[in-house]
Amino acid sequence: LTGFKHTHQSCVRKQWYQRRVRGCILPTLPTYLPYQPTNQPSNLVVSKFLVLFIPFLSTTMKIKEYRIPLPFSLEEYRVAQPYMVARVSKEHSRSGNGVEIVANEPYTEEAGMGPAGQFTHKIFKIGDALPWYINWAIPSSFVIEEKAWNAYPYCKTVHSCTAFKYNFSISIETRYIEDQGTTENPFNLTPAELKEREVDVVDIAYDPVGVQELKGSPKYKPEEDPTLYMSEKSGRGKLQPDWVQTHKPIMCSYKLCKVNCETPKFQSWVEDYIHKHALRNVFFEGHRKVFCWLDEWFGWNMEDVRRYEAQTQAELNKIAGKSKEPDGADQ
């Protein structure tokens, strides 16, 4: 009789949870929560639990498209983009951590990676750069790999990490178009994908979210503020609130980002955190910097930027303890 009573209660609880979450992502919830009839006050607590907890259990991958208008021409940004990546990598590196550049070399169309372009392979050694409350729980050899295929004006970048039980990766497709961010479907998404896509426009000068957070942090530097900076070589600077509509030249960096975390119960939470604290902040801060570094690379050609990349690669590998000649240093 006791066994029958326990089995009966378990079935009742399961049926009750199925009714509560019908239409949601999960078909059932664990049966260790206490069952309460719907007319009991404690049922309100369970209802709140369901409302707050279920969104974090989504297994559907989000499609997020960032649009970053920039006060450059396409030819100028072809030099500015690799310069920005190399310099930011150098700034973020320190002894024992930072970035190791494994390869920086051209690839051909025959390689099966799309149009011919420049391939880079980097290893990011996190080490002490992580907060203590994360650092204690990860391996000391924690690294993130980045592989990028840059066939300007298109680029694909994949970040991956296999340090945990579940694989983790971020895929970023980028397309550069000479417009104000008005191209409706730059990645030729299907109607179903367009329905799921979320568009986020990032204003490097007056973004309401980014500017407020940056100015309240130690990372803010007046000399890297596009509303204050004036370029001596190009005459550009001190961007006005309507600069996206009035500035010449103008272009836009479209970035289609997908975060894949093979932890089905927390896919949505991980995605939200990565988009807010990693991708969006990096796009916002990095492009503010590259505009305010305009006088450092303005007038360069691709040979100049390749030399700078080779020099940076040698310095980063030395910091990372890999004192070797840079791959592709002669390109």
mmCIF file of C-alpha atoms in Angstrom, residues 33-288:
data_model
loop_
_atom_site.group_PDB
_atom_site.id
_atom_site.type_symbol
_atom_site.label_atom_id
_atom_site.label_comp_id
_atom_site.label_asym_id
_atom_site.label_seq_id
_atom_site.Cartn_x
_atom_site.Cartn_y
_atom_site.Cartn_z
ATOM 1 C CA LEU A 33 9.169 19.898 -6.088
ATOM 2 C CA PRO A 34 6.304 19.482 -3.603
ATOM 3 C CA TYR A 35 2.896 19.095 -5.180
ATOM 4 C CA GLN A 36 0.274 21.604 -4.089
ATOM 5 C CA PRO A 37 -3.303 21.979 -5.318
ATOM 6 C CA THR A 38 -3.817 25.038 -7.502
ATOM 7 C CA ASN A 39 -5.889 26.811 -4.855
ATOM 8 C CA GLN A 40 -3.087 26.804 -2.257
ATOM 9 C CA PRO A 41 -0.974 29.946 -1.602
ATOM 10 C CA SER A 42 2.282 28.035 -1.972
ATOM 11 C CA ASN A 43 1.346 27.328 -5.594
ATOM 12 C CA LEU A 44 2.175 30.972 -6.293
ATOM 13 C CA VAL A 45 5.790 30.286 -5.323
ATOM 14 C CA VAL A 46 5.994 27.378 -7.764
ATOM 15 C CA SER A 47 4.429 29.505 -10.509
ATOM 16 C CA LYS A 48 7.042 32.197 -9.998
ATOM 17 C CA PHE A 49 9.743 29.535 -10.097
ATOM 18 C CA LEU A 50 8.459 28.327 -13.467
ATOM 19 C CA VAL A 51 8.282 31.821 -14.946
ATOM 20 C CA LEU A 52 11.827 32.713 -13.854
ATOM 21 C CA PHE A 53 13.554 29.400 -14.467
ATOM 22 C CA ILE A 54 12.121 28.114 -17.746
ATOM 23 C CA PRO A 55 13.641 30.881 -19.967
ATOM 24 C CA PHE A 56 17.116 29.756 -18.899
ATOM 25 C CA LEU A 57 16.366 26.217 -20.067
ATOM 26 C CA SER A 58 15.802 27.148 -23.715
ATOM 27 C CA THR A 59 17.647 24.959 -26.224
ATOM 28 C CA THR A 60 16.947 27.165 -29.249
ATOM 29 C CA MET A 61 20.008 28.942 -30.641
ATOM 30 C CA LYS A 62 19.493 32.661 -31.143
ATOM 31 C CA ILE A 63 20.415 34.487 -34.352
ATOM 32 C CA LYS A 64 21.709 37.948 -33.517
ATOM 33 C CA GLU A 65 22.871 40.456 -36.106
ATOM 34 C CA TYR A 66 24.946 43.439 -35.028
ATOM 35 C CA ARG A 67 25.138 46.480 -37.307
ATOM 36 C CA ILE A 68 28.037 48.846 -36.662
ATOM 37 C CA PRO A 69 28.129 52.004 -38.839
ATOM 38 C CA LEU A 70 31.675 53.317 -39.318
ATOM 39 C CA PRO A 71 33.103 56.628 -40.643
ATOM 40 C CA PHE A 72 35.402 54.912 -43.172
ATOM 41 C CA SER A 73 35.419 53.798 -46.769
ATOM 42 C CA LEU A 74 35.639 50.079 -47.537
ATOM 43 C CA GLU A 75 39.240 50.459 -48.735
ATOM 44 C CA GLU A 76 40.241 52.296 -45.549
ATOM 45 C CA TYR A 77 38.667 49.696 -43.311
ATOM 46 C CA ARG A 78 40.455 46.920 -45.163
ATOM 47 C CA VAL A 79 43.617 48.273 -43.496
ATOM 48 C CA ALA A 80 41.962 49.450 -40.266
ATOM 49 C CA GLN A 81 40.403 46.092 -39.356
ATOM 50 C CA PRO A 82 43.607 43.977 -39.173
ATOM 51 C CA TYR A 83 45.419 46.894 -37.526
ATOM 52 C CA MET A 84 42.727 47.072 -34.836
ATOM 53 C CA VAL A 85 42.832 43.313 -34.208
ATOM 54 C CA ALA A 86 46.632 43.257 -33.918
ATOM 55 C CA ARG A 87 46.858 46.247 -31.610
ATOM 56 C CA VAL A 88 44.013 45.153 -29.334
ATOM 57 C CA SER A 89 45.630 41.709 -29.048
ATOM 58 C CA LYS A 90 48.884 43.362 -28.016
ATOM 59 C CA GLU A 91 47.159 45.551 -25.413
ATOM 60 C CA HIS A 92 45.355 42.600 -23.841
ATOM 61 C CA SER A 93 48.462 40.431 -23.553
ATOM 62 C CA ARG A 94 50.647 40.102 -20.487
ATOM 63 C CA SER A 95 53.283 37.678 -19.270
ATOM 64 C CA GLY A 96 51.984 34.131 -19.202
ATOM 65 C CA ASN A 97 48.575 35.072 -20.604
ATOM 66 C CA GLY A 98 47.319 36.918 -23.630
ATOM 67 C CA VAL A 99 47.381 35.815 -27.247
ATOM 68 C CA GLU A 100 49.585 33.419 -29.164
ATOM 69 C CA ILE A 101 49.374 33.753 -32.956
ATOM 70 C CA VAL A 102 49.868 30.298 -34.428
ATOM 71 C CA ALA A 103 49.328 31.203 -38.082
ATOM 72 C CA ASN A 104 48.766 34.288 -40.199
ATOM 73 C CA GLU A 105 48.947 33.305 -43.834
ATOM 74 C CA PRO A 106 47.016 33.527 -47.091
ATOM 75 C CA TYR A 107 44.717 30.707 -48.162
ATOM 76 C CA THR A 108 43.409 29.902 -51.617
ATOM 77 C CA GLU A 109 39.960 29.278 -52.944
ATOM 78 C CA GLU A 110 40.923 25.638 -53.493
ATOM 79 C CA ALA A 111 41.265 25.165 -49.725
ATOM 80 C CA GLY A 112 37.489 24.735 -49.448
ATOM 81 C CA MET A 113 37.019 27.801 -47.211
ATOM 82 C CA GLY A 114 35.277 30.097 -49.688
ATOM 83 C CA PRO A 115 36.997 32.909 -51.597
ATOM 84 C CA ALA A 116 40.765 33.328 -51.254
ATOM 85 C CA GLY A 117 41.902 35.489 -48.353
ATOM 86 C CA GLN A 118 43.944 35.589 -45.135
ATOM 87 C CA PHE A 119 43.765 32.814 -42.539
ATOM 88 C CA THR A 120 44.671 33.432 -38.889
ATOM 89 C CA HIS A 121 44.814 30.978 -36.014
ATOM 90 C CA LYS A 122 45.161 32.308 -32.468
ATOM 91 C CA ILE A 123 45.209 30.807 -28.999
ATOM 92 C CA PHE A 124 43.913 32.969 -26.154
ATOM 93 C CA LYS A 125 45.416 31.995 -22.800
ATOM 94 C CA ILE A 126 43.000 33.247 -20.195
ATOM 95 C CA GLY A 127 44.933 32.517 -16.989
ATOM 96 C CA ASP A 128 44.732 35.334 -14.444
ATOM 97 C CA ALA A 129 42.552 37.473 -16.697
ATOM 98 C CA LEU A 130 39.390 35.773 -15.393
ATOM 99 C CA PRO A 131 37.635 36.874 -12.205
ATOM 100 C CA TRP A 132 38.504 34.791 -9.125
ATOM 101 C CA TYR A 133 35.006 33.320 -8.893
ATOM 102 C CA ILE A 134 35.461 31.752 -12.356
ATOM 103 C CA ASN A 135 39.203 31.134 -12.230
ATOM 104 C CA TRP A 136 38.986 28.684 -9.306
ATOM 105 C CA ALA A 137 36.684 26.361 -11.226
ATOM 106 C CA ILE A 138 38.559 26.027 -14.536
ATOM 107 C CA PRO A 139 41.726 24.213 -15.551
ATOM 108 C CA SER A 140 44.987 26.171 -15.365
ATOM 109 C CA SER A 141 45.501 25.413 -19.066
ATOM 110 C CA PHE A 142 42.187 27.018 -20.023
ATOM 111 C CA VAL A 143 42.452 28.360 -23.578
ATOM 112 C CA ILE A 144 40.172 29.567 -26.341
ATOM 113 C CA GLU A 145 41.063 28.996 -29.987
ATOM 114 C CA GLU A 146 40.177 31.422 -32.742
ATOM 115 C CA LYS A 147 40.246 30.591 -36.439
ATOM 116 C CA ALA A 148 39.381 33.272 -38.965
ATOM 117 C CA TRP A 149 39.046 33.292 -42.736
ATOM 118 C CA ASN A 150 39.170 36.875 -43.990
ATOM 119 C CA ALA A 151 38.098 37.229 -47.618
ATOM 120 C CA TYR A 152 37.364 40.946 -47.448
ATOM 121 C CA PRO A 153 34.640 42.245 -47.575
ATOM 122 C CA TYR A 154 33.495 38.959 -46.034
ATOM 123 C CA CYS A 155 34.991 37.233 -42.994
ATOM 124 C CA LYS A 156 34.138 34.196 -40.884
ATOM 125 C CA THR A 157 35.522 33.692 -37.370
ATOM 126 C CA VAL A 158 35.041 30.693 -35.076
ATOM 127 C CA HIS A 159 35.981 30.654 -31.381
ATOM 128 C CA SER A 160 36.002 27.296 -29.635
ATOM 129 C CA CYS A 161 36.775 25.834 -26.222
ATOM 130 C CA THR A 162 36.817 22.160 -25.204
ATOM 131 C CA ALA A 163 37.988 22.581 -21.615
ATOM 132 C CA PHE A 164 34.663 21.488 -20.189
ATOM 133 C CA LYS A 165 32.389 18.484 -20.538
ATOM 134 C CA TYR A 166 30.334 20.267 -23.171
ATOM 135 C CA ASN A 167 31.830 21.906 -26.236
ATOM 136 C CA PHE A 168 31.446 25.654 -26.631
ATOM 137 C CA SER A 169 31.798 27.757 -29.775
ATOM 138 C CA ILE A 170 30.980 31.189 -31.150
ATOM 139 C CA SER A 171 30.518 31.684 -34.880
ATOM 140 C CA ILE A 172 30.717 35.197 -36.333
ATOM 141 C CA GLU A 173 30.073 35.970 -39.985
ATOM 142 C CA THR A 174 30.948 39.529 -41.020
ATOM 143 C CA ARG A 175 30.082 41.415 -44.168
ATOM 144 C CA TYR A 176 31.198 44.978 -44.887
ATOM 145 C CA ILE A 177 28.897 47.123 -47.026
ATOM 146 C CA GLU A 178 29.184 50.773 -48.011
ATOM 147 C CA ASP A 179 25.887 51.980 -46.537
ATOM 148 C CA GLN A 180 24.440 53.315 -43.278
ATOM 149 C CA GLY A 181 23.342 49.917 -41.969
ATOM 150 C CA THR A 182 20.204 49.795 -44.095
ATOM 151 C CA THR A 183 20.719 46.513 -45.960
ATOM 152 C CA GLU A 184 17.789 44.351 -44.915
ATOM 153 C CA ASN A 185 19.256 40.860 -45.390
ATOM 154 C CA PRO A 186 23.050 41.024 -45.859
ATOM 155 C CA PHE A 187 23.559 37.297 -45.124
ATOM 156 C CA ASN A 188 20.739 35.964 -47.325
ATOM 157 C CA LEU A 189 18.914 34.360 -44.429
ATOM 158 C CA THR A 190 15.846 32.241 -45.058
ATOM 159 C CA PRO A 191 12.384 33.548 -44.095
ATOM 160 C CA ALA A 192 12.420 31.282 -41.047
ATOM 161 C CA GLU A 193 15.833 32.591 -39.970
ATOM 162 C CA LEU A 194 14.764 36.189 -40.530
ATOM 163 C CA LYS A 195 11.819 35.589 -38.226
ATOM 164 C CA GLU A 196 14.199 34.468 -35.450
ATOM 165 C CA ARG A 197 16.867 37.117 -36.117
ATOM 166 C CA GLU A 198 17.394 39.975 -33.656
ATOM 167 C CA VAL A 199 19.042 43.148 -35.015
ATOM 168 C CA ASP A 200 21.163 45.318 -32.700
ATOM 169 C CA VAL A 201 22.552 48.623 -34.044
ATOM 170 C CA VAL A 202 25.755 49.722 -32.271
ATOM 171 C CA ASP A 203 26.591 53.451 -32.448
ATOM 172 C CA ILE A 204 30.313 53.866 -31.639
ATOM 173 C CA ALA A 205 29.788 57.499 -30.566
ATOM 174 C CA TYR A 206 26.326 57.765 -29.006
ATOM 175 C CA ASP A 207 25.181 54.238 -28.196
ATOM 176 C CA PRO A 208 22.858 54.691 -25.180
ATOM 177 C CA VAL A 209 23.897 51.432 -23.494
ATOM 178 C CA GLY A 210 27.572 51.264 -24.396
ATOM 179 C CA VAL A 211 28.473 54.881 -23.631
ATOM 180 C CA GLN A 212 26.789 54.845 -20.215
ATOM 181 C CA GLU A 213 28.564 51.641 -19.155
ATOM 182 C CA LEU A 214 31.951 52.686 -20.571
ATOM 183 C CA LYS A 215 32.011 56.154 -18.998
ATOM 184 C CA GLY A 216 31.304 54.630 -15.627
ATOM 185 C CA SER A 217 34.283 52.272 -15.836
ATOM 186 C CA PRO A 218 38.085 52.703 -15.580
ATOM 187 C CA LYS A 219 38.390 51.689 -19.256
ATOM 188 C CA TYR A 220 37.071 55.047 -20.451
ATOM 189 C CA LYS A 221 39.702 57.321 -22.021
ATOM 190 C CA PRO A 222 38.805 60.789 -23.388
ATOM 191 C CA GLU A 223 41.398 60.359 -26.161
ATOM 192 C CA GLU A 224 39.468 57.282 -27.346
ATOM 193 C CA ASP A 225 36.087 59.029 -27.418
ATOM 194 C CA PRO A 226 34.862 59.637 -31.025
ATOM 195 C CA THR A 227 32.862 62.663 -29.860
ATOM 196 C CA LEU A 228 36.081 64.332 -28.634
ATOM 197 C CA TYR A 229 38.788 62.969 -30.949
ATOM 198 C CA MET A 230 39.879 64.937 -34.046
ATOM 199 C CA SER A 231 42.173 63.369 -36.648
ATOM 200 C CA GLU A 232 44.962 65.630 -37.920
ATOM 201 C CA LYS A 233 45.662 63.571 -41.054
ATOM 202 C CA SER A 234 42.082 63.075 -42.246
ATOM 203 C CA GLY A 235 40.245 66.008 -40.643
ATOM 204 C CA ARG A 236 37.590 63.644 -39.279
ATOM 205 C CA GLY A 237 36.422 63.625 -35.722
ATOM 206 C CA LYS A 238 34.174 64.989 -33.018
ATOM 207 C CA LEU A 239 31.295 62.958 -34.396
ATOM 208 C CA GLN A 240 27.913 64.634 -34.031
ATOM 209 C CA PRO A 241 24.665 62.912 -32.982
ATOM 210 C CA ASP A 242 23.521 62.649 -36.627
ATOM 211 C CA TRP A 243 26.891 61.437 -37.965
ATOM 212 C CA VAL A 244 25.489 58.152 -39.328
ATOM 213 C CA GLN A 245 23.171 60.072 -41.668
ATOM 214 C CA THR A 246 25.545 62.901 -42.600
ATOM 215 C CA HIS A 247 29.141 61.622 -42.455
ATOM 216 C CA LYS A 248 31.070 60.911 -45.642
ATOM 217 C CA PRO A 249 32.511 58.352 -46.140
ATOM 218 C CA ILE A 250 30.258 55.860 -44.402
ATOM 219 C CA MET A 251 30.115 52.053 -44.254
ATOM 220 C CA CYS A 252 28.654 49.378 -42.016
ATOM 221 C CA SER A 253 30.033 46.209 -40.465
ATOM 222 C CA TYR A 254 27.297 43.565 -40.334
ATOM 223 C CA LYS A 255 28.014 40.718 -37.900
ATOM 224 C CA LEU A 256 25.871 37.593 -37.683
ATOM 225 C CA CYS A 257 26.637 35.867 -34.377
ATOM 226 C CA LYS A 258 25.656 32.434 -33.118
ATOM 227 C CA VAL A 259 26.632 31.023 -29.718
ATOM 228 C CA ASN A 260 26.609 27.244 -29.381
ATOM 229 C CA CYS A 261 26.883 25.777 -25.900
ATOM 230 C CA GLU A 262 26.176 22.063 -25.674
ATOM 231 C CA THR A 263 24.523 22.425 -22.303
ATOM 232 C CA PRO A 264 20.854 22.209 -23.294
ATOM 233 C CA LYS A 265 19.542 23.372 -19.932
ATOM 234 C CA PHE A 266 21.493 26.656 -20.021
ATOM 235 C CA GLN A 267 21.821 27.476 -23.742
ATOM 236 C CA SER A 268 19.736 30.656 -23.423
ATOM 237 C CA TRP A 269 21.515 31.931 -20.303
ATOM 238 C CA VAL A 270 24.968 31.382 -21.818
ATOM 239 C CA GLU A 271 23.917 33.107 -25.040
ATOM 240 C CA ASP A 272 22.582 36.169 -23.239
ATOM 241 C CA TYR A 273 25.728 36.500 -21.132
ATOM 242 C CA ILE A 274 28.104 36.123 -24.106
ATOM 243 C CA HIS A 275 26.185 38.592 -26.260
ATOM 244 C CA LYS A 276 26.041 41.254 -23.554
ATOM 245 C CA HIS A 277 29.412 40.934 -21.826
ATOM 246 C CA ALA A 278 31.615 39.662 -24.635
ATOM 247 C CA LEU A 279 30.446 40.298 -28.168
ATOM 248 C CA ARG A 280 28.594 43.599 -27.937
ATOM 249 C CA ASN A 281 31.120 45.242 -25.622
ATOM 250 C CA VAL A 282 34.046 44.103 -27.785
ATOM 251 C CA PHE A 283 32.415 45.404 -30.970
ATOM 252 C CA PHE A 284 31.549 48.729 -29.343
ATOM 253 C CA GLU A 285 34.880 49.409 -27.641
ATOM 254 C CA GLY A 286 37.088 48.050 -30.432
ATOM 255 C CA HIS A 287 35.524 50.188 -33.144
ATOM 256 C CA ARG A 288 35.654 53.301 -30.990
#
